[in-house]
GROMACS .gro file of C-alpha atoms in nm:
model
  334
    1MET     CA    1   9.249  10.181   9.208
    2ILE     CA    2   9.464  10.141   9.509
    3ASP     CA    3   9.848  10.129   9.440
    4LEU     CA    4  10.051   9.930   9.687
    5ALA     CA    5  10.399  10.095   9.761
    6LEU     CA    6  10.668  10.034   9.979
    7MET     CA    7  10.918  10.269  10.163
    8LEU     CA    8  11.249  10.127  10.012
    9PRO     CA    9  11.621  10.221  10.080
   10PRO     CA   10  11.793  10.435   9.795
   11TYR     CA   11  12.022  10.164   9.695
   12PRO     CA   12  11.966   9.801   9.556
   13CYS     CA   13  11.934   9.548   9.827
   14GLU     CA   14  11.761   9.255   9.934
   15LYS     CA   15  11.434   9.464   9.998
   16TRP     CA   16  11.427   9.589   9.634
   17GLN     CA   17  11.416   9.237   9.535
   18LEU     CA   18  11.162   9.108   9.785
   19ALA     CA   19  10.929   9.392   9.703
   20LYS     CA   20  10.926   9.270   9.347
   21GLN     CA   21  10.867   8.923   9.459
   22LEU     CA   22  10.558   9.048   9.646
   23GLY     CA   23  10.414   9.203   9.361
   24VAL     CA   24  10.504   9.548   9.472
   25THR     CA   25  10.671   9.748   9.206
   26ARG     CA   26  10.623  10.125   9.329
   27ALA     CA   27  10.842  10.257   9.590
   28VAL     CA   28  10.877  10.613   9.817
   29CYS     CA   29  11.205  10.682   9.913
   30LYS     CA   30  11.418  10.928  10.142
   31LEU     CA   31  11.694  11.070   9.950
   32ALA     CA   32  11.872  11.290  10.213
   33PRO     CA   33  12.260  11.304  10.165
   34SER     CA   34  12.318  11.132  10.500
   35LEU     CA   35  12.144  10.817  10.345
   36THR     CA   36  12.285  10.843   9.982
   37ASN     CA   37  12.622  10.996  10.015
   38MET     CA   38  12.529  11.210   9.704
   39LYS     CA   39  12.414  11.561   9.640
   40PRO     CA   40  12.035  11.636   9.782
   41PRO     CA   41  11.751  11.546   9.533
   42TYR     CA   42  11.695  11.939   9.472
   43GLU     CA   43  12.009  11.855   9.240
   44PHE     CA   44  11.837  11.728   8.900
   45ASP     CA   45  12.117  11.489   8.821
   46SER     CA   46  12.091  11.330   9.183
   47LEU     CA   47  11.716  11.289   9.141
   48LEU     CA   48  11.763  11.138   8.803
   49TYR     CA   49  12.016  10.897   8.916
   50PHE     CA   50  11.781  10.760   9.161
   51LYS     CA   51  11.478  10.753   8.963
   52MET     CA   52  11.659  10.558   8.683
   53ARG     CA   53  11.812  10.317   8.954
   54PHE     CA   54  11.476  10.211   9.053
   55LYS     CA   55  11.353  10.189   8.696
   56ASP     CA   56  11.656   9.983   8.591
   57SER     CA   57  11.545   9.738   8.862
   58GLY     CA   58  11.192   9.721   8.742
   59ILE     CA   59  11.053   9.972   9.023
   60GLU     CA   60  10.883  10.288   8.982
   61LEU     CA   61  10.992  10.562   9.212
   62ILE     CA   62  10.649  10.742   9.271
   63GLY     CA   63  10.725  10.974   9.567
   64LEU     CA   64  10.990  11.117   9.813
   65GLU     CA   65  10.913  11.090  10.190
   66GLY     CA   66  11.048  11.282  10.495
   67ASP     CA   67  11.300  11.557  10.519
   68GLN     CA   68  11.542  11.525  10.235
   69PHE     CA   69  11.762  11.774  10.355
   70ASP     CA   70  11.762  11.961  10.695
   71MET     CA   71  11.464  12.177  10.700
   72ASN     CA   72  11.499  12.312  11.060
   73ARG     CA   73  11.557  12.674  10.918
   74ILE     CA   74  11.217  12.635  10.720
   75LYS     CA   75  11.017  12.501  11.023
   76LEU     CA   76  11.182  12.739  11.286
   77GLY     CA   77  11.185  13.041  11.066
   78LEU     CA   78  11.577  13.090  11.118
   79SER     CA   79  11.803  13.289  10.897
   80GLY     CA   80  11.870  13.122  10.565
   81ARG     CA   81  11.495  12.973  10.533
   82ASP     CA   82  11.455  13.166  10.209
   83GLU     CA   83  11.753  12.989  10.042
   84ASP     CA   84  11.631  12.626  10.183
   85ILE     CA   85  11.280  12.742  10.051
   86GLU     CA   86  11.424  12.804   9.718
   87ARG     CA   87  11.615  12.475   9.703
   88TYR     CA   88  11.291  12.300   9.815
   89CYS     CA   89  11.113  12.458   9.529
   90ARG     CA   90  11.372  12.338   9.305
   91MET     CA   91  11.334  11.997   9.424
   92VAL     CA   92  10.944  11.995   9.382
   93GLU     CA   93  11.018  12.142   9.004
   94ASN     CA   94  11.275  11.856   8.963
   95MET     CA   95  11.011  11.602   9.069
   96GLY     CA   96  10.751  11.718   8.851
   97ARG     CA   97  10.980  11.703   8.561
   98LEU     CA   98  11.090  11.342   8.625
   99GLY     CA   99  10.724  11.230   8.675
  100ILE     CA  100  10.773  11.182   9.076
  101ARG     CA  101  10.446  11.296   9.175
  102LEU     CA  102  10.419  11.238   9.540
  103LEU     CA  103  10.587  11.426   9.814
  104CYS     CA  104  10.508  11.325  10.146
  105TYR     CA  105  10.645  11.591  10.406
  106ASN     CA  106  10.593  11.685  10.768
  107PHE     CA  107  10.622  12.000  10.986
  108MET     CA  108  10.793  11.850  11.297
  109ALA     CA  109  11.061  12.071  11.427
  110VAL     CA  110  11.392  11.971  11.583
  111PHE     CA  111  11.304  11.608  11.590
  112GLY     CA  112  11.062  11.376  11.382
  113TRP     CA  113  10.864  11.080  11.489
  114LEU     CA  114  10.943  10.964  11.832
  115ARG     CA  115  10.952  10.673  12.051
  116THR     CA  116  11.072  10.598  12.397
  117SER     CA  117  11.143  10.221  12.313
  118THR     CA  118  11.208  10.033  11.994
  119ALA     CA  119  11.227   9.692  12.151
  120ALA     CA  120  10.927   9.661  12.362
  121SER     CA  121  10.783   9.288  12.369
  122GLY     CA  122  10.506   9.218  12.116
  123ARG     CA  123  10.333   8.913  12.016
  124GLY     CA  124  10.583   8.595  12.045
  125GLY     CA  125  10.832   8.830  12.150
  126ALA     CA  126  10.872   9.041  11.857
  127LEU     CA  127  11.001   9.395  11.892
  128CYS     CA  128  10.787   9.674  11.880
  129THR     CA  129  10.839  10.047  11.910
  130LYS     CA  130  10.661  10.226  12.190
  131PHE     CA  131  10.585  10.557  12.332
  132GLU     CA  132  10.533  10.659  12.692
  133PHE     CA  133  10.488  11.022  12.752
  134PRO     CA  134  10.587  10.980  13.138
  135CYS     CA  135  10.944  10.869  13.038
  136ILE     CA  136  11.006  11.210  12.875
  137ALA     CA  137  10.761  11.445  13.072
  138GLU     CA  138  11.060  11.569  13.289
  139ALA     CA  139  11.316  11.573  13.005
  140PRO     CA  140  11.491  11.888  12.969
  141LEU     CA  141  11.442  12.164  12.688
  142THR     CA  142  11.627  12.100  12.348
  143GLU     CA  143  11.901  12.356  12.262
  144ILE     CA  144  11.631  12.552  12.072
  145GLY     CA  145  11.436  12.606  12.387
  146VAL     CA  146  11.068  12.666  12.367
  147VAL     CA  147  10.901  12.682  12.040
  148ARG     CA  148  10.563  12.794  12.041
  149GLU     CA  149  10.260  12.682  11.820
  150ASP     CA  150  10.201  13.027  11.669
  151ARG     CA  151  10.567  13.026  11.566
  152LEU     CA  152  10.510  12.704  11.353
  153TRP     CA  153  10.190  12.788  11.203
  154ALA     CA  154  10.329  13.109  11.089
  155ASN     CA  155  10.641  12.939  10.941
  156LEU     CA  156  10.421  12.673  10.780
  157GLU     CA  157  10.190  12.906  10.601
  158TYR     CA  158  10.519  13.099  10.466
  159PHE     CA  159  10.662  12.774  10.346
  160LEU     CA  160  10.314  12.662  10.178
  161LYS     CA  161  10.281  12.986  10.008
  162ALA     CA  162  10.603  12.951   9.846
  163VAL     CA  163  10.590  12.587   9.763
  164LEU     CA  164  10.235  12.493   9.670
  165PRO     CA  165  10.253  12.741   9.327
  166VAL     CA  166  10.553  12.505   9.227
  167ALA     CA  167  10.371  12.199   9.332
  168GLU     CA  168  10.057  12.313   9.113
  169LYS     CA  169  10.285  12.411   8.813
  170TYR     CA  170  10.457  12.085   8.812
  171GLY     CA  171  10.219  11.847   8.929
  172VAL     CA  172  10.349  11.738   9.246
  173LEU     CA  173  10.092  11.649   9.532
  174MET     CA  174  10.219  11.783   9.870
  175ALA     CA  175  10.104  11.517  10.138
  176LEU     CA  176  10.129  11.651  10.491
  177HIS     CA  177  10.218  11.366  10.736
  178PRO     CA  178  10.080  11.419  11.101
  179ASP     CA  179  10.302  11.468  11.393
  180ASP     CA  180  10.395  11.144  11.575
  181PRO     CA  181  10.290  11.125  11.826
  182PRO     CA  182  10.001  11.367  11.796
  183LEU     CA  183  10.109  11.547  12.126
  184SER     CA  184  10.207  11.886  12.189
  185PRO     CA  185  10.470  12.006  12.343
  186ILE     CA  186  10.737  11.771  12.371
  187ARG     CA  187  11.035  11.900  12.538
  188GLY     CA  188  10.936  12.254  12.475
  189VAL     CA  189  10.882  12.203  12.122
  190SER     CA  190  10.530  12.251  12.005
  191ARG     CA  191  10.366  12.004  11.758
  192ILE     CA  192  10.101  12.171  11.546
  193ILE     CA  193   9.989  11.876  11.305
  194THR     CA  194   9.806  11.679  11.596
  195THR     CA  195   9.454  11.707  11.505
  196LEU     CA  196   9.189  11.658  11.237
  197ALA     CA  197   9.094  12.029  11.278
  198ALA     CA  198   9.475  12.122  11.208
  199TYR     CA  199   9.437  11.966  10.901
  200LYS     CA  200   9.132  12.179  10.797
  201ARG     CA  201   9.332  12.489  10.922
  202VAL     CA  202   9.605  12.364  10.688
  203PHE     CA  203   9.371  12.368  10.381
  204ASN     CA  204   9.272  12.718  10.465
  205LEU     CA  205   9.613  12.847  10.475
  206VAL     CA  206   9.669  12.810  10.112
  207HIS     CA  207   9.375  12.680   9.909
  208SER     CA  208   9.521  12.424   9.651
  209SER     CA  209   9.410  12.096   9.496
  210HIS     CA  210   9.761  11.988   9.572
  211ASN     CA  211   9.747  12.056   9.945
  212GLY     CA  212   9.660  11.745  10.104
  213VAL     CA  213   9.731  11.478  10.356
  214THR     CA  214   9.947  11.153  10.405
  215PHE     CA  215   9.666  10.947  10.605
  216CYS     CA  216   9.895  10.773  10.866
  217GLN     CA  217   9.600  10.564  11.001
  218ALA     CA  218   9.751  10.469  11.331
  219THR     CA  219   9.847  10.836  11.404
  220PHE     CA  220   9.505  10.987  11.337
  221SER     CA  221   9.359  10.725  11.545
  222LEU     CA  222   9.517  10.846  11.824
  223MET     CA  223   9.445  11.210  11.780
  224GLU     CA  224   9.237  11.386  12.047
  225ASP     CA  225   8.949  11.475  11.804
  226VAL     CA  226   8.925  11.162  11.597
  227LYS     CA  227   8.673  10.919  11.774
  228ASP     CA  228   8.623  10.719  11.460
  229VAL     CA  229   8.936  10.688  11.216
  230GLY     CA  230   8.699  10.542  10.940
  231ALA     CA  231   8.488  10.876  10.961
  232ALA     CA  232   8.803  11.090  10.955
  233ALA     CA  233   8.915  10.903  10.656
  234ALA     CA  234   8.609  10.925  10.465
  235GLU     CA  235   8.562  11.295  10.528
  236LEU     CA  236   8.910  11.369  10.416
  237ILE     CA  237   8.882  11.143  10.101
  238GLY     CA  238   8.534  11.287  10.026
  239MET     CA  239   8.731  11.638  10.029
  240ASN     CA  240   8.977  11.481   9.793
  241LYS     CA  241   9.258  11.559  10.031
  242VAL     CA  242   9.424  11.209  10.095
  243PHE     CA  243   9.704  11.159   9.855
  244PHE     CA  244   9.867  10.881  10.024
  245ILE     CA  245   9.805  10.613  10.312
  246HIS     CA  246  10.042  10.468  10.559
  247ALA     CA  247   9.894  10.119  10.714
  248ARG     CA  248  10.008  10.037  11.063
  249ASN     CA  249   9.847   9.918  11.403
  250THR     CA  250   9.872  10.052  11.729
  251VAL     CA  251   9.726   9.969  12.071
  252GLY     CA  252   9.692  10.253  12.350
  253ASP     CA  253   9.636  10.631  12.297
  254ARG     CA  254   9.857  10.941  12.236
  255PHE     CA  255  10.006  10.948  12.582
  256GLY     CA  256  10.110  10.584  12.548
  257PHE     CA  257  10.084  10.336  12.265
  258GLN     CA  258  10.268  10.038  12.123
  259GLU     CA  259  10.300   9.952  11.765
  260THR     CA  260  10.162   9.605  11.680
  261PHE     CA  261  10.088   9.349  11.396
  262PRO     CA  262   9.814   9.461  11.148
  263ASP     CA  263   9.569   9.198  11.283
  264GLU     CA  264   9.597   9.257  11.642
  265GLY     CA  265   9.580   9.658  11.697
  266SER     CA  266   9.276   9.877  11.759
  267ILE     CA  267   9.228   9.939  11.400
  268ASP     CA  268   9.008   9.691  11.218
  269TYR     CA  269   9.184   9.653  10.884
  270PRO     CA  270   8.897   9.525  10.670
  271LYS     CA  271   8.660   9.772  10.813
  272LEU     CA  272   8.892  10.073  10.745
  273PHE     CA  273   9.013   9.934  10.407
  274ARG     CA  274   8.640   9.911  10.293
  275ILE     CA  275   8.609  10.281  10.399
  276TYR     CA  276   8.909  10.358  10.168
  277HIS     CA  277   8.759  10.184   9.873
  278GLU     CA  278   8.408  10.320   9.902
  279ALA     CA  279   8.479  10.664   9.997
  280GLY     CA  280   8.673  10.657   9.636
  281PHE     CA  281   9.056  10.642   9.741
  282ASN     CA  282   9.261  10.613   9.447
  283GLY     CA  283   9.634  10.646   9.533
  284PRO     CA  284   9.908  10.453   9.691
  285ILE     CA  285   9.902  10.274  10.033
  286ARG     CA  286  10.222  10.149  10.200
  287SER     CA  287  10.284   9.914  10.485
  288ASP     CA  288  10.438  10.139  10.750
  289HIS     CA  289  10.630  10.055  11.059
  290ALA     CA  290  10.631   9.685  11.150
  291PRO     CA  291  10.769   9.469  11.444
  292ALA     CA  292  11.086   9.306  11.413
  293MET     CA  293  11.048   8.933  11.423
  294GLU     CA  294  11.272   8.643  11.539
  295GLY     CA  295  11.635   8.666  11.412
  296GLU     CA  296  11.607   9.041  11.353
  297LYS     CA  297  11.716   9.339  11.530
  298ASP     CA  298  11.514   9.641  11.623
  299PHE     CA  299  11.713   9.862  11.392
  300ASP     CA  300  11.952   9.711  11.142
  301PRO     CA  301  12.083   9.937  10.865
  302SER     CA  302  12.280   9.640  10.730
  303LYS     CA  303  11.963   9.486  10.583
  304GLY     CA  304  11.844   9.810  10.439
  305ALA     CA  305  11.653   9.948  10.749
  306MET     CA  306  11.636  10.344  10.743
  307SER     CA  307  11.505  10.349  11.120
  308SER     CA  308  11.326  10.112  11.350
  309GLY     CA  309  11.002   9.954  11.221
  310TYR     CA  310  11.148   9.895  10.895
  311GLU     CA  311  11.288   9.529  10.932
  312THR     CA  312  11.195   9.263  10.646
  313LYS     CA  313  11.007   9.004  10.821
  314GLY     CA  314  10.746   9.258  10.956
  315MET     CA  315  10.725   9.417  10.589
  316LEU     CA  316  10.663   9.067  10.431
  317TYR     CA  317  10.392   8.982  10.681
  318ASP     CA  318  10.227   9.349  10.631
  319VAL     CA  319  10.213   9.340  10.271
  320GLY     CA  320  10.063   8.976  10.286
  321TYR     CA  321   9.818   9.081  10.537
  322ILE     CA  322   9.716   9.392  10.331
  323LYS     CA  323   9.674   9.202  10.004
  324GLY     CA  324   9.473   8.937  10.178
  325VAL     CA  325   9.220   9.207  10.303
  326LEU     CA  326   9.200   9.378   9.959
  327GLN     CA  327   9.146   9.035   9.801
  328GLY     CA  328   8.898   8.918  10.048
  329MET     CA  329   8.686   9.225   9.980
  330GLY     CA  330   8.715   9.234   9.606
  331VAL     CA  331   8.891   9.542   9.605
  332PRO     CA  332   9.100   9.608   9.300
  333TYR     CA  333   9.470   9.710   9.362
  334ARG     CA  334   9.790   9.681   9.164
   0.00000   0.00000   0.00000
C-alpha cells in the first residue's frame, strides 16, 4: 500500500489543516532547533512533544527528514564527531521507542541541496527553483577548502557502522537521499551520492535490511548512470531498498535544470507510479518541491515554508495530481 505523506512544519499552521482536508494524515518533519526553538530531537522529551502535537491534531508523524542538528563534524570527520554520532544514535533509539520508523538523511557536507535561482519563471509565471552550473563554476572554495571523495566515503562508512545497528535494534529505516544536484565537486566540496552505482556501494559498506534509499525521482532522473528512471526504481524496489519516495519533476540535466509542475517535466508520472506499484513498493510517497503560484513568494516562512519549493498552492496541486494518477490506475493508497 502506498502511503501519501507531506513534509510539514513543526508547529500547527494552515498547512496542517490543508493536509487533513486533502486527506493526507501522515507527515515527515525537520525538528532542528533552528526551526523549533526547542531542544534537538535526540532529547526524548523534545521528540515526544512533537509526536504528540501532531497526533493531537490528527496527523501521524511517521518520519524525520534532513539534518536534525549540525552534522558537519560527522560528515567531514572532524573532532567531536563521536559525540555527535552518539547523539544521532540516541535520536534513532528515541524514534524507535516512539514508533517513528523512517529517517530520511543525506551526506551532503558543508551545504545541502543547491539551486542558483529560486524565482525562475515557470508555466504561467510560476516561480520555480533552478540550477545552472556555469553560475558557480568559478565560485571560490568554501571556508572548509577542498573535500575529497575518499574522505567522505570513509566518514560515511564510519557513521553507518555506528548507526545502523541501533536502527536495526529499534526498527528505524535509514533512507539515504541523493546529493542534489547529483554533481561533484561543487565549490571544492565533493558529493558522493550522485549515481545509482554509489548507492550499491553504500549497501556494501554495511549490509543491513535497514540501509536503504529515499528515491528522489527527479534527482535520480538527472544522474549520469541513470538512463531510465523507471528501471532504476524497479531495480532498487526489487532489492527492498526503497523506503521513501520524493515526487517532483524537472527539465534539463544535472548541469542545468529547472523544477516544474508534475505534469510538464521530463518524468512521466503515470508510467513511473505504475512501476512503483508493480515493482511492489509499499511505503510513503510525498509531494516534494513545487512551483510557487500566483500570490505566493518563492520563500515565505510566514506561510509555513521551510525553504523554497514548499509554498502552499503548489503543494495542493501536487497532491491532487498524485491522487488523480493513482486513482486513474486503480492503485490503492491511503
